[in-house]
Amino acid sequence: MQRFEYRAVPAPRKGKRAKGMRGAPARFAHGVTELMNDMAAEGWDYLRSDTMPTEERAGLTSKTTVFQTILVFRRPLAVGETPEAVTAA
């Protein structure tokens, strides 16, 4: 049975400027593309994106719920390898 290790990274909040990229949607897509290509170069396959709630402080005594978008990647482990051994290496 194939085993995988997973990695979640925050989705970019702003686009990245590049020559020929006009408008916020194009710059945002370019930023996501660069992130995904960087992860792929390290052997990670894109799996999905999730939006999850998290609590953050708002002032001294109150908390508020905000939503964070993460991109989930995975890559196969070698036979007999554990995710802890990969992280430690």
The first five atom37 places (N, CA, C, CB, O) and aatype in JSON, in Angstrom:
{
  "aatype": [12, 5, 1, 13, 6, 18, 1, 0, 19, 14, 0, 14, 1, 11, 7, 11, 1, 0, 11, 7, 12, 1, 7, 0, 14, 0, 1, 13, 0, 8, 7, 19, 16, 6, 10, 12, 2, 3, 12, 0, 0, 6, 7, 17, 3, 18, 10, 1, 15, 3, 16, 12, 14, 16, 6, 6, 1, 0, 7, 10, 16, 15, 11, 16, 16, 19, 13, 5, 16, 9, 10, 19, 13, 1, 1, 14, 10, 0, 19, 7, 6, 16, 14, 6, 0, 19, 16, 0, 0],
  "atom_mask": [
    [1, 1, 1, 1, 1],
    [1, 1, 1, 1, 1],
    [1, 1, 1, 1, 1],
    [1, 1, 1, 1, 1],
    [1, 1, 1, 1, 1],
    [1, 1, 1, 1, 1],
    [1, 1, 1, 1, 1],
    [1, 1, 1, 1, 1],
    [1, 1, 1, 1, 1],
    [1, 1, 1, 1, 1],
    [1, 1, 1, 1, 1],
    [1, 1, 1, 1, 1],
    [1, 1, 1, 1, 1],
    [1, 1, 1, 1, 1],
    [1, 1, 1, 0, 1],
    [1, 1, 1, 1, 1],
    [1, 1, 1, 1, 1],
    [1, 1, 1, 1, 1],
    [1, 1, 1, 1, 1],
    [1, 1, 1, 0, 1],
    [1, 1, 1, 1, 1],
    [1, 1, 1, 1, 1],
    [1, 1, 1, 0, 1],
    [1, 1, 1, 1, 1],
    [1, 1, 1, 1, 1],
    [1, 1, 1, 1, 1],
    [1, 1, 1, 1, 1],
    [1, 1, 1, 1, 1],
    [1, 1, 1, 1, 1],
    [1, 1, 1, 1, 1],
    [1, 1, 1, 0, 1],
    [1, 1, 1, 1, 1],
    [1, 1, 1, 1, 1],
    [1, 1, 1, 1, 1],
    [1, 1, 1, 1, 1],
    [1, 1, 1, 1, 1],
    [1, 1, 1, 1, 1],
    [1, 1, 1, 1, 1],
    [1, 1, 1, 1, 1],
    [1, 1, 1, 1, 1],
    [1, 1, 1, 1, 1],
    [1, 1, 1, 1, 1],
    [1, 1, 1, 0, 1],
    [1, 1, 1, 1, 1],
    [1, 1, 1, 1, 1],
    [1, 1, 1, 1, 1],
    [1, 1, 1, 1, 1],
    [1, 1, 1, 1, 1],
    [1, 1, 1, 1, 1],
    [1, 1, 1, 1, 1],
    [1, 1, 1, 1, 1],
    [1, 1, 1, 1, 1],
    [1, 1, 1, 1, 1],
    [1, 1, 1, 1, 1],
    [1, 1, 1, 1, 1],
    [1, 1, 1, 1, 1],
    [1, 1, 1, 1, 1],
    [1, 1, 1, 1, 1],
    [1, 1, 1, 0, 1],
    [1, 1, 1, 1, 1],
    [1, 1, 1, 1, 1],
    [1, 1, 1, 1, 1],
    [1, 1, 1, 1, 1],
    [1, 1, 1, 1, 1],
    [1, 1, 1, 1, 1],
    [1, 1, 1, 1, 1],
    [1, 1, 1, 1, 1],
    [1, 1, 1, 1, 1],
    [1, 1, 1, 1, 1],
    [1, 1, 1, 1, 1],
    [1, 1, 1, 1, 1],
    [1, 1, 1, 1, 1],
    [1, 1, 1, 1, 1],
    [1, 1, 1, 1, 1],
    [1, 1, 1, 1, 1],
    [1, 1, 1, 1, 1],
    [1, 1, 1, 1, 1],
    [1, 1, 1, 1, 1],
    [1, 1, 1, 1, 1],
    [1, 1, 1, 0, 1],
    [1, 1, 1, 1, 1],
    [1, 1, 1, 1, 1],
    [1, 1, 1, 1, 1],
    [1, 1, 1, 1, 1],
    [1, 1, 1, 1, 1],
    [1, 1, 1, 1, 1],
    [1, 1, 1, 1, 1],
    [1, 1, 1, 1, 1],
    [1, 1, 1, 1, 1]
  ],
  "atom_positions": [
    [[0.84, -1.19, 0.0], [0.0, 0.0, 0.0], [0.88, 1.25, 0.0], [-0.95, 0.0, 1.22], [1.82, 1.35, 0.79]],
    [[0.57, 2.17, -0.87], [1.34, 3.41, -0.98], [1.06, 4.32, 0.21], [1.01, 4.15, -2.31], [-0.09, 4.51, 0.59]],
    [[2.13, 4.87, 0.81], [1.99, 5.81, 1.92], [2.47, 7.18, 1.47], [2.79, 5.33, 3.18], [3.34, 7.29, 0.6]],
    [[1.9, 8.22, 2.06], [2.22, 9.59, 1.68], [2.56, 10.43, 2.9], [1.06, 10.23, 0.91], [2.15, 10.1, 4.02]],
    [[3.3, 11.49, 2.68], [3.44, 12.53, 3.69], [2.76, 13.77, 3.12], [4.96, 12.81, 4.05], [2.73, 13.98, 1.9]],
    [[2.21, 14.59, 4.0], [1.42, 15.74, 3.59], [2.05, 17.03, 4.11], [-0.03, 15.61, 4.08], [2.74, 17.04, 5.12]],
    [[1.78, 18.11, 3.39], [2.27, 19.42, 3.81], [1.21, 20.45, 3.46], [3.63, 19.78, 3.12], [0.69, 20.47, 2.35]],
    [[0.89, 21.31, 4.42], [-0.08, 22.38, 4.21], [0.66, 23.71, 4.28], [-1.24, 22.32, 5.26], [1.41, 23.96, 5.22]],
    [[0.44, 24.56, 3.29], [1.07, 25.88, 3.26], [-0.02, 26.93, 3.06], [2.15, 25.97, 2.13], [-1.03, 26.66, 2.39]],
    [[0.17, 28.12, 3.62], [-0.85, 29.15, 3.43], [-0.9, 29.61, 1.97], [-0.57, 30.36, 4.34], [0.13, 29.74, 1.31]],
    [[-2.1, 29.83, 1.49], [-2.27, 30.35, 0.14], [-1.81, 31.8, 0.11], [-3.76, 30.22, -0.33], [-1.96, 32.52, 1.1]],
    [[-1.26, 32.25, -1.0], [-0.83, 33.65, -1.09], [-2.02, 34.59, -0.88], [-0.16, 33.93, -2.46], [-3.13, 34.31, -1.34]],
    [[-1.77, 35.69, -0.2], [-2.82, 36.69, 0.02], [-2.8, 37.77, -1.05], [-2.66, 37.33, 1.4], [-3.82, 38.4, -1.35]],
    [[-1.62, 37.98, -1.63], [-1.47, 39.01, -2.66], [-0.81, 38.39, -3.88], [-0.63, 40.21, -2.14], [-0.13, 37.37, -3.8]],
    [[-1.04, 39.03, -5.01], [-0.43, 38.57, -6.24], [1.03, 38.97, -6.32], [0.0, 0.0, 0.0], [1.49, 39.82, -5.56]],
    [[1.75, 38.36, -7.25], [3.15, 38.69, -7.48], [3.27, 39.41, -8.81], [4.03, 37.42, -7.47], [2.72, 38.98, -9.82]],
    [[4.0, 40.49, -8.79], [4.2, 41.24, -10.03], [5.15, 40.5, -10.95], [4.74, 42.64, -9.74], [6.11, 39.87, -10.52]],
    [[4.85, 40.59, -12.22], [5.72, 40.0, -13.24], [5.46, 40.75, -14.54], [5.46, 38.46, -13.41], [4.4, 41.34, -14.74]],
    [[6.44, 40.72, -15.39], [6.32, 41.4, -16.67], [5.15, 40.82, -17.46], [7.63, 41.29, -17.48], [5.04, 39.6, -17.59]],
    [[4.29, 41.67, -17.96], [3.16, 41.24, -18.76], [1.91, 40.88, -17.95], [0.0, 0.0, 0.0], [0.86, 40.62, -18.53]],
    [[2.01, 40.86, -16.64], [0.86, 40.54, -15.79], [0.1, 41.82, -15.48], [1.3, 39.82, -14.46], [0.63, 42.72, -14.82]],
    [[-1.12, 41.9, -15.95], [-1.93, 43.08, -15.71], [-3.18, 42.69, -14.93], [-2.31, 43.78, -17.04], [-3.86, 41.72, -15.27]],
    [[-3.45, 43.44, -13.91], [-4.65, 43.21, -13.11], [-4.39, 42.26, -11.95], [0.0, 0.0, 0.0], [-3.53, 41.39, -12.01]],
    [[-5.18, 42.47, -10.91], [-5.03, 41.66, -9.7], [-5.25, 40.17, -9.93], [-5.98, 42.15, -8.65], [-4.48, 39.36, -9.41]],
    [[-6.28, 39.76, -10.7], [-6.47, 38.32, -10.89], [-5.27, 37.64, -11.57], [-7.72, 38.08, -11.73], [-4.9, 36.53, -11.18]],
    [[-4.68, 38.28, -12.56], [-3.53, 37.7, -13.26], [-2.32, 37.61, -12.33], [-3.19, 38.52, -14.51], [-1.61, 36.61, -12.35]],
    [[-2.08, 38.66, -11.52], [-0.95, 38.64, -10.59], [-1.16, 37.58, -9.51], [-0.76, 40.01, -9.94], [-0.21, 36.91, -9.11]],
    [[-2.4, 37.43, -9.03], [-2.69, 36.42, -8.03], [-2.46, 35.02, -8.59], [-4.15, 36.57, -7.52], [-1.84, 34.18, -7.94]],
    [[-2.95, 34.77, -9.8], [-2.75, 33.46, -10.44], [-1.26, 33.18, -10.64], [-3.49, 33.4, -11.8], [-0.82, 32.04, -10.49]],
    [[-0.5, 34.2, -10.98], [0.94, 34.05, -11.16], [1.6, 33.66, -9.83], [1.57, 35.36, -11.71], [2.48, 32.8, -9.81]],
    [[1.19, 34.28, -8.73], [1.75, 33.96, -7.41], [1.46, 32.52, -7.01], [0.0, 0.0, 0.0], [2.33, 31.83, -6.49]],
    [[0.22, 32.08, -7.24], [-0.16, 30.7, -6.92], [0.62, 29.73, -7.81], [-1.69, 30.49, -7.1], [1.09, 28.7, -7.33]],
    [[0.77, 30.06, -9.08], [1.52, 29.2, -10.01], [2.96, 29.04, -9.56], [1.48, 29.78, -11.43], [3.5, 27.93, -9.58]],
    [[3.6, 30.14, -9.15], [4.98, 30.06, -8.69], [5.1, 29.18, -7.45], [5.52, 31.46, -8.39], [6.01, 28.36, -7.36]],
    [[4.18, 29.35, -6.49], [4.2, 28.54, -5.28], [4.04, 27.06, -5.62], [3.08, 28.98, -4.32], [4.77, 26.22, -5.1]],
    [[3.1, 26.75, -6.49], [2.86, 25.35, -6.86], [4.06, 24.76, -7.61], [1.59, 25.24, -7.72], [4.4, 23.6, -7.39]],
    [[4.69, 25.53, -8.47], [5.87, 25.05, -9.19], [7.06, 24.84, -8.25], [6.25, 26.03, -10.3], [7.82, 23.89, -8.42]],
    [[7.22, 25.72, -7.26], [8.28, 25.55, -6.27], [8.08, 24.26, -5.47], [8.34, 26.76, -5.31], [9.03, 23.52, -5.24]],
    [[6.84, 24.01, -5.06], [6.55, 22.78, -4.31], [6.75, 21.55, -5.19], [5.11, 22.82, -3.76], [7.26, 20.53, -4.72]],
    [[6.36, 21.63, -6.45], [6.53, 20.5, -7.37], [8.01, 20.18, -7.59], [5.86, 20.79, -8.73], [8.38, 19.02, -7.72]],
    [[8.85, 21.21, -7.61], [10.28, 21.0, -7.78], [10.87, 20.21, -6.61], [11.0, 22.34, -7.93], [11.9, 19.55, -6.76]],
    [[10.22, 20.27, -5.44], [10.66, 19.52, -4.27], [9.98, 18.16, -4.18], [10.38, 20.32, -3.0], [10.16, 17.43, -3.21]],
    [[9.19, 17.81, -5.2], [8.55, 16.5, -5.23], [7.13, 16.45, -4.68], [0.0, 0.0, 0.0], [6.57, 15.36, -4.54]],
    [[6.54, 17.6, -4.36], [5.2, 17.64, -3.79], [4.16, 17.74, -4.9], [5.06, 18.82, -2.81], [4.33, 18.5, -5.85]],
    [[3.07, 16.97, -4.77], [1.94, 17.03, -5.7], [0.81, 17.8, -5.03], [1.47, 15.6, -6.11], [0.5, 17.57, -3.86]],
    [[0.19, 18.72, -5.77], [-0.94, 19.48, -5.25], [-2.12, 18.53, -5.05], [-1.33, 20.65, -6.2], [-2.42, 17.72, -5.93]],
    [[-2.77, 18.64, -3.9], [-3.91, 17.77, -3.6], [-5.21, 18.56, -3.58], [-3.7, 17.07, -2.26], [-6.16, 18.2, -4.27]],
    [[-5.26, 19.63, -2.79], [-6.5, 20.43, -2.69], [-6.22, 21.71, -1.9], [-7.64, 19.61, -2.01], [-5.15, 21.89, -1.33]],
    [[-7.23, 22.59, -1.89], [-7.17, 23.77, -1.02], [-8.34, 23.68, -0.05], [-7.21, 25.12, -1.85], [-9.4, 23.17, -0.39]],
    [[-8.12, 24.18, 1.15], [-9.15, 24.18, 2.18], [-9.19, 25.56, 2.83], [-8.89, 23.08, 3.25], [-8.16, 26.23, 2.96]],
    [[-10.38, 25.97, 3.22], [-10.55, 27.19, 4.0], [-11.02, 26.76, 5.38], [-11.56, 28.18, 3.32], [-12.05, 26.11, 5.52]],
    [[-10.24, 27.15, 6.39], [-10.52, 26.67, 7.74], [-10.63, 27.85, 8.71], [-9.43, 25.7, 8.21], [-9.94, 28.85, 8.54]],
    [[-11.5, 27.73, 9.72], [-11.62, 28.79, 10.72], [-10.5, 28.7, 11.75], [-12.99, 28.73, 11.42], [-10.03, 27.61, 12.08]],
    [[-10.1, 29.84, 12.25], [-9.12, 29.89, 13.33], [-9.46, 31.08, 14.22], [-7.67, 30.01, 12.77], [-9.98, 32.09, 13.75]],
    [[-9.17, 30.96, 15.49], [-9.43, 32.04, 16.43], [-8.2, 32.92, 16.56], [-9.85, 31.5, 17.81], [-7.08, 32.42, 16.68]],
    [[-8.42, 34.22, 16.55], [-7.34, 35.18, 16.74], [-7.76, 36.2, 17.77], [-6.94, 35.86, 15.42], [-8.95, 36.46, 17.96]],
    [[-6.79, 36.78, 18.42], [-7.08, 37.81, 19.4], [-7.54, 39.08, 18.7], [-5.86, 38.09, 20.28], [-7.03, 39.45, 17.64]],
    [[-8.52, 39.73, 19.33], [-9.0, 41.03, 18.84], [-9.05, 41.95, 20.05], [-10.43, 40.91, 18.14], [-10.03, 41.98, 20.79]],
    [[-7.99, 42.68, 20.24], [-7.91, 43.52, 21.42], [-7.31, 42.75, 22.59], [0.0, 0.0, 0.0], [-6.62, 41.75, 22.4]],
    [[-7.58, 43.23, 23.81], [-6.97, 42.61, 24.98], [-7.73, 41.38, 25.48], [-6.88, 43.61, 26.08], [-7.12, 40.41, 25.93]],
    [[-9.05, 41.42, 25.4], [-9.81, 40.35, 26.02], [-10.7, 39.55, 25.08], [-10.64, 40.91, 27.09], [-11.23, 38.51, 25.48]],
    [[-10.89, 39.99, 23.88], [-11.82, 39.28, 23.0], [-11.09, 38.5, 21.92], [-12.8, 40.27, 22.36], [-9.91, 38.72, 21.65]],
    [[-11.83, 37.6, 21.31], [-11.32, 36.79, 20.21], [-12.29, 36.9, 19.04], [-11.13, 35.3, 20.64], [-13.47, 37.17, 19.22]],
    [[-11.76, 36.68, 17.87], [-12.59, 36.7, 16.67], [-12.22, 35.5, 15.79], [-12.43, 38.04, 15.9], [-11.09, 35.01, 15.85]],
    [[-13.14, 35.04, 15.0], [-12.88, 33.94, 14.1], [-12.58, 34.49, 12.71], [-14.08, 32.96, 14.05], [-13.34, 35.28, 12.16]],
    [[-11.45, 34.06, 12.17], [-11.06, 34.43, 10.81], [-10.88, 33.14, 10.02], [-9.75, 35.31, 10.8], [-10.69, 32.07, 10.61]],
    [[-10.93, 33.24, 8.71], [-10.79, 32.07, 7.87], [-9.48, 32.14, 7.1], [-11.98, 31.95, 6.89], [-9.16, 33.15, 6.49]],
    [[-8.72, 31.06, 7.15], [-7.44, 30.96, 6.47], [-7.55, 29.91, 5.36], [-6.3, 30.6, 7.47], [-8.13, 28.84, 5.56]],
    [[-6.99, 30.22, 4.2], [-6.97, 29.27, 3.1], [-5.59, 28.62, 3.04], [-7.33, 29.96, 1.75], [-4.57, 29.31, 3.03]],
    [[-5.58, 27.3, 2.99], [-4.32, 26.57, 2.9], [-4.33, 25.7, 1.64], [-4.09, 25.7, 4.16], [-5.39, 25.26, 1.18]],
    [[-3.15, 25.46, 1.11], [-2.98, 24.56, -0.02], [-2.34, 23.29, 0.52], [-2.11, 25.22, -1.16], [-1.34, 23.35, 1.23]],
    [[-2.91, 22.15, 0.19], [-2.43, 20.87, 0.7], [-1.7, 20.13, -0.41], [-3.6, 20.01, 1.26], [-2.21, 19.97, -1.52]],
    [[-0.48, 19.67, -0.09], [0.35, 18.93, -1.02], [0.7, 17.58, -0.4], [1.64, 19.73, -1.36], [0.65, 17.41, 0.82]],
    [[1.03, 16.61, -1.24], [1.49, 15.32, -0.73], [2.58, 14.78, -1.65], [0.32, 14.31, -0.62], [2.68, 15.15, -2.82]],
    [[3.4, 13.89, -1.08], [4.39, 13.17, -1.89], [4.53, 11.76, -1.32], [5.77, 13.92, -1.9], [4.39, 11.55, -0.11]],
    [[4.8, 10.8, -2.19], [4.89, 9.42, -1.73], [6.14, 9.19, -0.88], [4.89, 8.46, -2.92], [7.19, 9.79, -1.11]],
    [[6.0, 8.3, 0.09], [7.13, 7.87, 0.9], [7.73, 6.62, 0.28], [6.71, 7.62, 2.37], [7.02, 5.82, -0.34]],
    [[9.02, 6.45, 0.44], [9.67, 5.22, -0.01], [9.2, 4.07, 0.89], [11.24, 5.35, 0.01], [8.76, 4.31, 2.01]],
    [[9.31, 2.86, 0.41], [8.89, 1.7, 1.19], [9.66, 1.66, 2.5], [9.1, 0.39, 0.38], [10.89, 1.72, 2.51]],
    [[8.93, 1.55, 3.6], [9.55, 1.48, 4.93], [9.9, 2.83, 5.53], [0.0, 0.0, 0.0], [10.31, 2.9, 6.69]],
    [[9.74, 3.91, 4.79], [10.07, 5.25, 5.27], [8.9, 5.82, 6.05], [10.44, 6.19, 4.09], [7.75, 5.55, 5.72]],
    [[9.18, 6.62, 7.09], [8.13, 7.27, 7.86], [8.24, 8.78, 7.68], [8.21, 6.89, 9.36], [9.33, 9.28, 7.41]],
    [[7.13, 9.5, 7.82], [7.2, 10.97, 7.67], [8.15, 11.6, 8.67], [5.83, 11.57, 7.84], [8.79, 12.6, 8.34]],
    [[8.27, 11.04, 9.88], [9.18, 11.58, 10.88], [10.64, 11.47, 10.44], [8.99, 10.86, 12.22], [11.44, 12.37, 10.68]],
    [[10.97, 10.36, 9.78], [12.35, 10.16, 9.31], [12.68, 11.15, 8.2], [12.55, 8.72, 8.82], [13.82, 11.62, 8.13]],
    [[11.72, 11.46, 7.34], [11.94, 12.42, 6.26], [12.15, 13.81, 6.83], [10.75, 12.41, 5.28], [13.04, 14.54, 6.39]],
    [[11.34, 14.19, 7.82], [11.44, 15.51, 8.44], [12.76, 15.68, 9.16], [10.28, 15.73, 9.4], [13.35, 16.76, 9.12]],
    [[13.24, 14.63, 9.83], [14.48, 14.69, 10.59], [15.71, 14.77, 9.69], [14.58, 13.49, 11.5], [16.75, 15.28, 10.12]],
    [[15.61, 14.29, 8.48], [16.78, 14.25, 7.58], [17.14, 15.61, 7.06], [16.51, 13.33, 6.41], [18.1, 15.74, 6.29]]
  ]
}
